[in-house]
Amino acid sequence: MTSSPPGASETDLGRKRRARKIGRVLAETHPDAHCELDHSNALELAVATILSAQCTDKKVNEVTPKLFARYPDAAAYAGADRGEMEELIRPTGFYRNKTDSLLKLGQALLDRYDGKVPGRLVDLVTLPGIGRKTANVILGNAFDVPGITVDTHFQRLVHRWGLTTETDPVKIEHAIGALYDKRDWTMLSHRIIFHGRRVCHARKPACGACTLARLCPSYGTGPTEPAAAAKLLKGPRARDLAVAAGVDPELVPAQAVTAEVP
């Protein structure tokens, strides 16, 4: 006998109501949620997002200050020396492919958009190195256009919460978008990704120290004992997250507070 997926017996209205509750709890749990890629304009965000593929945001943020100073605009990327750029972004991994994307991105922006990053999804997804996920990051954070960012954390969590059984990222985006007001999409994405990096980990989620325990049909995937779960919380607010879940913050080890989030 196979078990039903989380939330399978729920009505559409019931799922929507639970989704909204999850959204409200996430807002209380992660008041600091934001785009974790450092940037000051749309081009910098586009570049940082391309570099973030298969790389942590922390590592990208270590690399981009020199990169942004060296290449301040699309023309600079288009005319960059390949070898020099490869050396600058080497720590982010897959640096040859990423360099190729950045060189082509700069040229495409010059050729088609007067050197400026466009503010429409239909245009962004035609650019080298920019898929729908990256486009939504740029729209939401550089142009204030609501967008849902379906990364690996987002996919994992909405499946655990039983909000959708879709596996295609575009279908996930539409399914989750239907559950929430459009104006909330960008911040919802940040909060879900924050929760995935700090609490609801891929291999062992901190179920016993999670503010969403009562709303999550996958509760018990990770340890439910507070002492064990508290050790799995990560990030500078790990002890605040414990308090929010009704867990003794002293159970959170010092190394969890200083741990790098995935």
PDB file of C-alpha atoms in Angstrom:
ATOM      1  CA  MET A   1       0.000   0.000   0.000  1.00  0.00           C
ATOM      2  CA  THR A   2       1.437   3.357  -1.034  1.00  0.00           C
ATOM      3  CA  SER A   3       0.944   6.436   1.096  1.00  0.00           C
ATOM      4  CA  SER A   4      -0.821   9.494  -0.307  1.00  0.00           C
ATOM      5  CA  PRO A   5       1.235  12.594  -0.935  1.00  0.00           C
ATOM      6  CA  PRO A   6       1.056  15.304   1.764  1.00  0.00           C
ATOM      7  CA  GLY A   7      -2.202  17.216   1.589  1.00  0.00           C
ATOM      8  CA  ALA A   8      -3.704  14.831  -1.012  1.00  0.00           C
ATOM      9  CA  SER A   9      -7.118  14.575   0.686  1.00  0.00           C
ATOM     10  CA  GLU A  10      -7.387  18.327   1.178  1.00  0.00           C
ATOM     11  CA  THR A  11      -9.919  20.436  -0.701  1.00  0.00           C
ATOM     12  CA  ASP A  12      -8.634  23.231  -2.921  1.00  0.00           C
ATOM     13  CA  LEU A  13     -10.097  25.800  -0.516  1.00  0.00           C
ATOM     14  CA  GLY A  14      -8.542  24.040   2.469  1.00  0.00           C
ATOM     15  CA  ARG A  15      -5.158  23.973   0.760  1.00  0.00           C
ATOM     16  CA  LYS A  16      -5.403  27.666  -0.062  1.00  0.00           C
ATOM     17  CA  ARG A  17      -6.304  28.561   3.519  1.00  0.00           C
ATOM     18  CA  ARG A  18      -3.433  26.470   4.869  1.00  0.00           C
ATOM     19  CA  ALA A  19      -1.060  28.008   2.320  1.00  0.00           C
ATOM     20  CA  ARG A  20      -2.042  31.493   3.485  1.00  0.00           C
ATOM     21  CA  LYS A  21      -1.438  30.470   7.113  1.00  0.00           C
ATOM     22  CA  ILE A  22       1.989  29.127   6.139  1.00  0.00           C
ATOM     23  CA  GLY A  23       2.706  32.451   4.460  1.00  0.00           C
ATOM     24  CA  ARG A  24       1.752  34.414   7.584  1.00  0.00           C
ATOM     25  CA  VAL A  25       3.867  32.197   9.861  1.00  0.00           C
ATOM     26  CA  LEU A  26       6.849  32.499   7.518  1.00  0.00           C
ATOM     27  CA  ALA A  27       6.533  36.302   7.631  1.00  0.00           C
ATOM     28  CA  GLU A  28       6.710  36.172  11.436  1.00  0.00           C
ATOM     29  CA  THR A  29       9.504  33.580  11.457  1.00  0.00           C
ATOM     30  CA  HIS A  30      11.782  35.303   8.932  1.00  0.00           C
ATOM     31  CA  PRO A  31      11.354  39.088   9.230  1.00  0.00           C
ATOM     32  CA  ASP A  32      14.878  39.416   7.828  1.00  0.00           C
ATOM     33  CA  ALA A  33      14.142  37.559   4.582  1.00  0.00           C
ATOM     34  CA  HIS A  34      15.646  39.233   1.516  1.00  0.00           C
ATOM     35  CA  CYS A  35      17.624  38.521  -1.648  1.00  0.00           C
ATOM     36  CA  GLU A  36      20.953  37.226  -0.339  1.00  0.00           C
ATOM     37  CA  LEU A  37      22.892  38.178  -3.468  1.00  0.00           C
ATOM     38  CA  ASP A  38      24.556  41.568  -2.982  1.00  0.00           C
ATOM     39  CA  HIS A  39      23.757  44.013  -5.792  1.00  0.00           C
ATOM     40  CA  SER A  40      22.999  47.680  -6.427  1.00  0.00           C
ATOM     41  CA  ASN A  41      21.280  47.500  -9.826  1.00  0.00           C
ATOM     42  CA  ALA A  42      19.573  45.126 -12.246  1.00  0.00           C
ATOM     43  CA  LEU A  43      22.748  44.262 -14.179  1.00  0.00           C
ATOM     44  CA  GLU A  44      24.648  43.370 -11.014  1.00  0.00           C
ATOM     45  CA  LEU A  45      21.752  41.188  -9.865  1.00  0.00           C
ATOM     46  CA  ALA A  46      21.583  39.446 -13.245  1.00  0.00           C
ATOM     47  CA  VAL A  47      25.321  38.728 -13.119  1.00  0.00           C
ATOM     48  CA  ALA A  48      25.226  37.560  -9.488  1.00  0.00           C
ATOM     49  CA  THR A  49      22.290  35.254 -10.199  1.00  0.00           C
ATOM     50  CA  ILE A  50      24.102  33.677 -13.157  1.00  0.00           C
ATOM     51  CA  LEU A  51      27.136  33.100 -10.916  1.00  0.00           C
ATOM     52  CA  SER A  52      24.976  31.558  -8.171  1.00  0.00           C
ATOM     53  CA  ALA A  53      24.260  28.419 -10.204  1.00  0.00           C
ATOM     54  CA  GLN A  54      25.783  25.470  -8.301  1.00  0.00           C
ATOM     55  CA  CYS A  55      27.374  27.936  -5.873  1.00  0.00           C
ATOM     56  CA  THR A  56      26.483  29.476  -2.510  1.00  0.00           C
ATOM     57  CA  ASP A  57      25.352  33.084  -2.313  1.00  0.00           C
ATOM     58  CA  LYS A  58      28.125  33.715   0.214  1.00  0.00           C
ATOM     59  CA  LYS A  59      30.811  32.675  -2.264  1.00  0.00           C
ATOM     60  CA  VAL A  60      29.213  34.769  -5.029  1.00  0.00           C
ATOM     61  CA  ASN A  61      29.179  37.796  -2.715  1.00  0.00           C
ATOM     62  CA  GLU A  62      32.915  37.320  -2.085  1.00  0.00           C
ATOM     63  CA  VAL A  63      33.623  37.410  -5.814  1.00  0.00           C
ATOM     64  CA  THR A  64      31.287  40.139  -7.095  1.00  0.00           C
ATOM     65  CA  PRO A  65      32.800  43.319  -5.554  1.00  0.00           C
ATOM     66  CA  LYS A  66      35.915  43.063  -7.760  1.00  0.00           C
ATOM     67  CA  LEU A  67      33.842  41.848 -10.709  1.00  0.00           C
ATOM     68  CA  PHE A  68      31.354  44.731 -10.484  1.00  0.00           C
ATOM     69  CA  ALA A  69      34.162  47.265 -10.130  1.00  0.00           C
ATOM     70  CA  ARG A  70      35.948  45.840 -13.179  1.00  0.00           C
ATOM     71  CA  TYR A  71      32.810  45.586 -15.341  1.00  0.00           C
ATOM     72  CA  PRO A  72      30.400  48.438 -14.502  1.00  0.00           C
ATOM     73  CA  ASP A  73      28.114  48.138 -17.528  1.00  0.00           C
ATOM     74  CA  ALA A  74      27.010  45.917 -20.399  1.00  0.00           C
ATOM     75  CA  ALA A  75      29.693  47.273 -22.720  1.00  0.00           C
ATOM     76  CA  ALA A  76      32.389  46.265 -20.222  1.00  0.00           C
ATOM     77  CA  TYR A  77      31.079  42.684 -20.118  1.00  0.00           C
ATOM     78  CA  ALA A  78      30.761  42.519 -23.895  1.00  0.00           C
ATOM     79  CA  GLY A  79      34.360  43.662 -24.382  1.00  0.00           C
ATOM     80  CA  ALA A  80      35.903  41.750 -21.469  1.00  0.00           C
ATOM     81  CA  ASP A  81      38.993  39.617 -21.784  1.00  0.00           C
ATOM     82  CA  ARG A  82      37.826  36.033 -21.355  1.00  0.00           C
ATOM     83  CA  GLY A  83      40.874  34.860 -19.415  1.00  0.00           C
ATOM     84  CA  GLU A  84      40.724  37.761 -16.978  1.00  0.00           C
ATOM     85  CA  MET A  85      37.027  37.223 -16.296  1.00  0.00           C
ATOM     86  CA  GLU A  86      37.497  33.482 -15.846  1.00  0.00           C
ATOM     87  CA  GLU A  87      40.092  34.117 -13.147  1.00  0.00           C
ATOM     88  CA  LEU A  88      37.818  36.566 -11.334  1.00  0.00           C
ATOM     89  CA  ILE A  89      34.844  34.195 -11.200  1.00  0.00           C
ATOM     90  CA  ARG A  90      36.760  30.891 -10.927  1.00  0.00           C
ATOM     91  CA  PRO A  91      35.792  30.398  -7.216  1.00  0.00           C
ATOM     92  CA  THR A  92      32.098  30.166  -8.172  1.00  0.00           C
ATOM     93  CA  GLY A  93      32.658  26.998 -10.216  1.00  0.00           C
ATOM     94  CA  PHE A  94      31.760  26.256 -13.861  1.00  0.00           C
ATOM     95  CA  TYR A  95      33.629  29.475 -14.575  1.00  0.00           C
ATOM     96  CA  ARG A  96      34.137  28.827 -18.294  1.00  0.00           C
ATOM     97  CA  ASN A  97      30.423  28.410 -18.960  1.00  0.00           C
ATOM     98  CA  LYS A  98      29.573  31.343 -16.715  1.00  0.00           C
ATOM     99  CA  THR A  99      32.137  33.558 -18.438  1.00  0.00           C
ATOM    100  CA  ASP A 100      30.612  32.618 -21.771  1.00  0.00           C
ATOM    101  CA  SER A 101      27.161  33.602 -20.478  1.00  0.00           C
ATOM    102  CA  LEU A 102      28.384  36.945 -19.110  1.00  0.00           C
ATOM    103  CA  LEU A 103      30.203  37.901 -22.319  1.00  0.00           C
ATOM    104  CA  LYS A 104      27.155  37.027 -24.408  1.00  0.00           C
ATOM    105  CA  LEU A 105      24.805  38.751 -21.946  1.00  0.00           C
ATOM    106  CA  GLY A 106      26.733  42.005 -22.257  1.00  0.00           C
ATOM    107  CA  GLN A 107      26.648  41.839 -26.039  1.00  0.00           C
ATOM    108  CA  ALA A 108      22.943  40.948 -26.168  1.00  0.00           C
ATOM    109  CA  LEU A 109      22.067  43.877 -23.890  1.00  0.00           C
ATOM    110  CA  LEU A 110      24.038  46.223 -26.155  1.00  0.00           C
ATOM    111  CA  ASP A 111      22.519  44.839 -29.346  1.00  0.00           C
ATOM    112  CA  ARG A 112      18.899  44.641 -28.233  1.00  0.00           C
ATOM    113  CA  TYR A 113      18.253  46.791 -25.170  1.00  0.00           C
ATOM    114  CA  ASP A 114      20.609  49.766 -25.415  1.00  0.00           C
ATOM    115  CA  GLY A 115      22.816  48.241 -22.730  1.00  0.00           C
ATOM    116  CA  LYS A 116      20.021  48.121 -20.136  1.00  0.00           C
ATOM    117  CA  VAL A 117      18.506  45.070 -18.445  1.00  0.00           C
ATOM    118  CA  PRO A 118      14.856  44.850 -19.569  1.00  0.00           C
ATOM    119  CA  GLY A 119      12.067  44.756 -16.994  1.00  0.00           C
ATOM    120  CA  ARG A 120       9.805  42.175 -18.646  1.00  0.00           C
ATOM    121  CA  LEU A 121       9.860  38.410 -18.239  1.00  0.00           C
ATOM    122  CA  VAL A 122       9.301  37.841 -21.960  1.00  0.00           C
ATOM    123  CA  ASP A 123      12.468  39.811 -22.735  1.00  0.00           C
ATOM    124  CA  LEU A 124      14.638  38.563 -19.870  1.00  0.00           C
ATOM    125  CA  VAL A 125      14.247  34.882 -20.734  1.00  0.00           C
ATOM    126  CA  THR A 126      15.673  35.503 -24.223  1.00  0.00           C
ATOM    127  CA  LEU A 127      19.000  36.671 -22.770  1.00  0.00           C
ATOM    128  CA  PRO A 128      22.063  34.391 -22.466  1.00  0.00           C
ATOM    129  CA  GLY A 129      22.344  32.732 -19.046  1.00  0.00           C
ATOM    130  CA  ILE A 130      18.908  33.881 -17.902  1.00  0.00           C
ATOM    131  CA  GLY A 131      16.120  31.363 -17.482  1.00  0.00           C
ATOM    132  CA  ARG A 132      12.726  31.862 -15.921  1.00  0.00           C
ATOM    133  CA  LYS A 133      13.989  31.447 -12.345  1.00  0.00           C
ATOM    134  CA  THR A 134      16.712  34.057 -12.810  1.00  0.00           C
ATOM    135  CA  ALA A 135      14.266  36.355 -14.588  1.00  0.00           C
ATOM    136  CA  ASN A 136      11.869  36.233 -11.645  1.00  0.00           C
ATOM    137  CA  VAL A 137      14.703  37.055  -9.237  1.00  0.00           C
ATOM    138  CA  ILE A 138      15.591  40.106 -11.337  1.00  0.00           C
ATOM    139  CA  LEU A 139      11.985  41.240 -11.755  1.00  0.00           C
ATOM    140  CA  GLY A 140      11.113  40.912  -8.084  1.00  0.00           C
ATOM    141  CA  ASN A 141      14.241  42.472  -6.641  1.00  0.00           C
ATOM    142  CA  ALA A 142      15.361  45.021  -9.234  1.00  0.00           C
ATOM    143  CA  PHE A 143      12.036  46.109 -10.741  1.00  0.00           C
ATOM    144  CA  ASP A 144       9.464  45.439  -7.984  1.00  0.00           C
ATOM    145  CA  VAL A 145       7.520  43.203 -10.366  1.00  0.00           C
ATOM    146  CA  PRO A 146       6.105  40.273  -8.334  1.00  0.00           C
ATOM    147  CA  GLY A 147       7.680  36.950  -9.205  1.00  0.00           C
ATOM    148  CA  ILE A 148       8.022  33.455  -7.744  1.00  0.00           C
ATOM    149  CA  THR A 149      11.534  32.007  -7.654  1.00  0.00           C
ATOM    150  CA  VAL A 150      11.366  28.216  -7.911  1.00  0.00           C
ATOM    151  CA  ASP A 151      14.804  27.062  -6.769  1.00  0.00           C
ATOM    152  CA  THR A 152      15.657  23.720  -5.147  1.00  0.00           C
ATOM    153  CA  HIS A 153      14.681  24.938  -1.657  1.00  0.00           C
ATOM    154  CA  PHE A 154      11.353  26.281  -2.905  1.00  0.00           C
ATOM    155  CA  GLN A 155      10.522  23.030  -4.705  1.00  0.00           C
ATOM    156  CA  ARG A 156      11.415  20.901  -1.693  1.00  0.00           C
ATOM    157  CA  LEU A 157       9.336  22.906   0.761  1.00  0.00           C
ATOM    158  CA  VAL A 158       6.150  23.314  -1.269  1.00  0.00           C
ATOM    159  CA  HIS A 159       6.200  19.564  -1.880  1.00  0.00           C
ATOM    160  CA  ARG A 160       6.714  18.810   1.821  1.00  0.00           C
ATOM    161  CA  TRP A 161       3.858  21.137   2.661  1.00  0.00           C
ATOM    162  CA  GLY A 162       1.631  19.370   0.134  1.00  0.00           C
ATOM    163  CA  LEU A 163       0.835  22.603  -1.703  1.00  0.00           C
ATOM    164  CA  THR A 164       1.434  21.053  -5.118  1.00  0.00           C
ATOM    165  CA  THR A 165       2.458  17.729  -6.643  1.00  0.00           C
ATOM    166  CA  GLU A 166       3.820  19.379  -9.792  1.00  0.00           C
ATOM    167  CA  THR A 167       7.495  18.723 -10.540  1.00  0.00           C
ATOM    168  CA  ASP A 168       8.056  21.066 -13.489  1.00  0.00           C
ATOM    169  CA  PRO A 169       9.329  24.430 -12.156  1.00  0.00           C
ATOM    170  CA  VAL A 170       7.008  26.491 -14.379  1.00  0.00           C
ATOM    171  CA  LYS A 171       3.992  24.432 -13.292  1.00  0.00           C
ATOM    172  CA  ILE A 172       5.088  24.769  -9.652  1.00  0.00           C
ATOM    173  CA  GLU A 173       5.348  28.538 -10.138  1.00  0.00           C
ATOM    174  CA  HIS A 174       1.789  28.753 -11.483  1.00  0.00           C
ATOM    175  CA  ALA A 175       0.352  26.364  -8.880  1.00  0.00           C
ATOM    176  CA  ILE A 176       1.844  28.270  -5.940  1.00  0.00           C
ATOM    177  CA  GLY A 177       1.075  31.625  -7.515  1.00  0.00           C
ATOM    178  CA  ALA A 178      -2.613  30.682  -7.537  1.00  0.00           C
ATOM    179  CA  LEU A 179      -2.569  30.191  -3.757  1.00  0.00           C
ATOM    180  CA  TYR A 180      -1.237  33.651  -2.869  1.00  0.00           C
ATOM    181  CA  ASP A 181      -1.888  37.272  -3.747  1.00  0.00           C
ATOM    182  CA  LYS A 182       0.407  38.397  -6.544  1.00  0.00           C
ATOM    183  CA  ARG A 183       1.791  41.269  -4.460  1.00  0.00           C
ATOM    184  CA  ASP A 184       3.196  38.694  -1.992  1.00  0.00           C
ATOM    185  CA  TRP A 185       5.047  36.503  -4.501  1.00  0.00           C
ATOM    186  CA  THR A 186       8.530  38.009  -4.239  1.00  0.00           C
ATOM    187  CA  MET A 187       8.702  38.124  -0.442  1.00  0.00           C
ATOM    188  CA  LEU A 188       7.057  34.692  -0.180  1.00  0.00           C
ATOM    189  CA  SER A 189       9.884  33.314  -2.329  1.00  0.00           C
ATOM    190  CA  HIS A 190      12.511  34.890  -0.079  1.00  0.00           C
ATOM    191  CA  ARG A 191      10.851  33.533   3.070  1.00  0.00           C
ATOM    192  CA  ILE A 192      10.481  30.011   1.704  1.00  0.00           C
ATOM    193  CA  ILE A 193      14.124  29.985   0.573  1.00  0.00           C
ATOM    194  CA  PHE A 194      15.219  31.354   3.972  1.00  0.00           C
ATOM    195  CA  HIS A 195      13.237  28.587   5.691  1.00  0.00           C
ATOM    196  CA  GLY A 196      14.748  25.952   3.427  1.00  0.00           C
ATOM    197  CA  ARG A 197      18.281  27.129   4.138  1.00  0.00           C
ATOM    198  CA  ARG A 198      17.894  27.548   7.888  1.00  0.00           C
ATOM    199  CA  VAL A 199      15.243  25.089   9.082  1.00  0.00           C
ATOM    200  CA  CYS A 200      13.770  22.687   6.521  1.00  0.00           C
ATOM    201  CA  HIS A 201      16.973  21.137   5.196  1.00  0.00           C
ATOM    202  CA  ALA A 202      17.038  18.582   2.396  1.00  0.00           C
ATOM    203  CA  ARG A 203      18.484  15.634   4.303  1.00  0.00           C
ATOM    204  CA  LYS A 204      17.366  16.300   7.844  1.00  0.00           C
ATOM    205  CA  PRO A 205      14.811  19.067   8.473  1.00  0.00           C
ATOM    206  CA  ALA A 206      14.544  20.532  11.973  1.00  0.00           C
ATOM    207  CA  CYS A 207      10.926  19.407  12.434  1.00  0.00           C
ATOM    208  CA  GLY A 208      10.944  19.698  16.232  1.00  0.00           C
ATOM    209  CA  ALA A 209      12.106  23.323  16.051  1.00  0.00           C
ATOM    210  CA  CYS A 210       9.909  24.500  13.179  1.00  0.00           C
ATOM    211  CA  THR A 211       7.196  27.148  13.441  1.00  0.00           C
ATOM    212  CA  LEU A 212       5.227  25.350  10.712  1.00  0.00           C
ATOM    213  CA  ALA A 213       4.989  21.995  12.505  1.00  0.00           C
ATOM    214  CA  ARG A 214       1.203  22.167  12.942  1.00  0.00           C
ATOM    215  CA  LEU A 215       0.636  23.095   9.308  1.00  0.00           C
ATOM    216  CA  CYS A 216       3.040  20.615   7.736  1.00  0.00           C
ATOM    217  CA  PRO A 217       1.812  17.164   6.633  1.00  0.00           C
ATOM    218  CA  SER A 218       5.456  16.047   6.375  1.00  0.00           C
ATOM    219  CA  TYR A 219       6.160  16.724  10.046  1.00  0.00           C
ATOM    220  CA  GLY A 220       8.401  13.930  11.293  1.00  0.00           C
ATOM    221  CA  THR A 221      10.608  13.755   8.194  1.00  0.00           C
ATOM    222  CA  GLY A 222      13.339  15.050  10.505  1.00  0.00           C
ATOM    223  CA  PRO A 223      13.798  14.727  14.274  1.00  0.00           C
ATOM    224  CA  THR A 224      10.814  15.942  16.306  1.00  0.00           C
ATOM    225  CA  GLU A 225      12.631  15.978  19.657  1.00  0.00           C
ATOM    226  CA  PRO A 226      13.418  19.665  20.352  1.00  0.00           C
ATOM    227  CA  ALA A 227      16.949  18.978  21.578  1.00  0.00           C
ATOM    228  CA  ALA A 228      17.857  17.131  18.387  1.00  0.00           C
ATOM    229  CA  ALA A 229      16.013  19.516  16.087  1.00  0.00           C
ATOM    230  CA  ALA A 230      17.499  22.663  17.619  1.00  0.00           C
ATOM    231  CA  LYS A 231      20.979  21.480  16.653  1.00  0.00           C
ATOM    232  CA  LEU A 232      19.920  21.526  12.994  1.00  0.00           C
ATOM    233  CA  LEU A 233      18.923  25.197  12.890  1.00  0.00           C
ATOM    234  CA  LYS A 234      21.413  27.379  11.034  1.00  0.00           C
ATOM    235  CA  GLY A 235      22.352  31.017  10.673  1.00  0.00           C
ATOM    236  CA  PRO A 236      22.803  34.124  12.833  1.00  0.00           C
ATOM    237  CA  ARG A 237      19.146  34.016  13.940  1.00  0.00           C
ATOM    238  CA  ALA A 238      19.165  30.294  14.801  1.00  0.00           C
ATOM    239  CA  ARG A 239      18.323  30.971  18.455  1.00  0.00           C
ATOM    240  CA  ASP A 240      15.540  33.374  17.476  1.00  0.00           C
ATOM    241  CA  LEU A 241      14.127  30.639  15.250  1.00  0.00           C
ATOM    242  CA  ALA A 242      14.163  28.257  18.195  1.00  0.00           C
ATOM    243  CA  VAL A 243      12.292  30.764  20.380  1.00  0.00           C
ATOM    244  CA  ALA A 244       9.711  31.311  17.628  1.00  0.00           C
ATOM    245  CA  ALA A 245       9.080  27.552  17.575  1.00  0.00           C
ATOM    246  CA  GLY A 246       8.748  27.390  21.369  1.00  0.00           C
ATOM    247  CA  VAL A 247      12.109  25.685  21.832  1.00  0.00           C
ATOM    248  CA  ASP A 248      14.743  26.588  24.423  1.00  0.00           C
ATOM    249  CA  PRO A 249      17.343  28.669  22.547  1.00  0.00           C
ATOM    250  CA  GLU A 250      20.076  27.256  24.779  1.00  0.00           C
ATOM    251  CA  LEU A 251      19.642  23.979  22.893  1.00  0.00           C
ATOM    252  CA  VAL A 252      21.064  25.675  19.788  1.00  0.00           C
ATOM    253  CA  PRO A 253      24.850  25.136  19.707  1.00  0.00           C
ATOM    254  CA  ALA A 254      27.170  28.073  19.084  1.00  0.00           C
ATOM    255  CA  GLN A 255      28.405  26.555  15.824  1.00  0.00           C
ATOM    256  CA  ALA A 256      24.832  26.569  14.446  1.00  0.00           C
ATOM    257  CA  VAL A 257      24.693  30.341  14.831  1.00  0.00           C
ATOM    258  CA  THR A 258      27.913  30.804  12.875  1.00  0.00           C
ATOM    259  CA  ALA A 259      27.190  28.016  10.361  1.00  0.00           C
ATOM    260  CA  GLU A 260      27.069  28.966   6.691  1.00  0.00           C
ATOM    261  CA  VAL A 261      23.583  28.543   5.280  1.00  0.00           C
ATOM    262  CA  PRO A 262      23.393  26.337   2.174  1.00  0.00           C
TER     263      PRO A 262
END
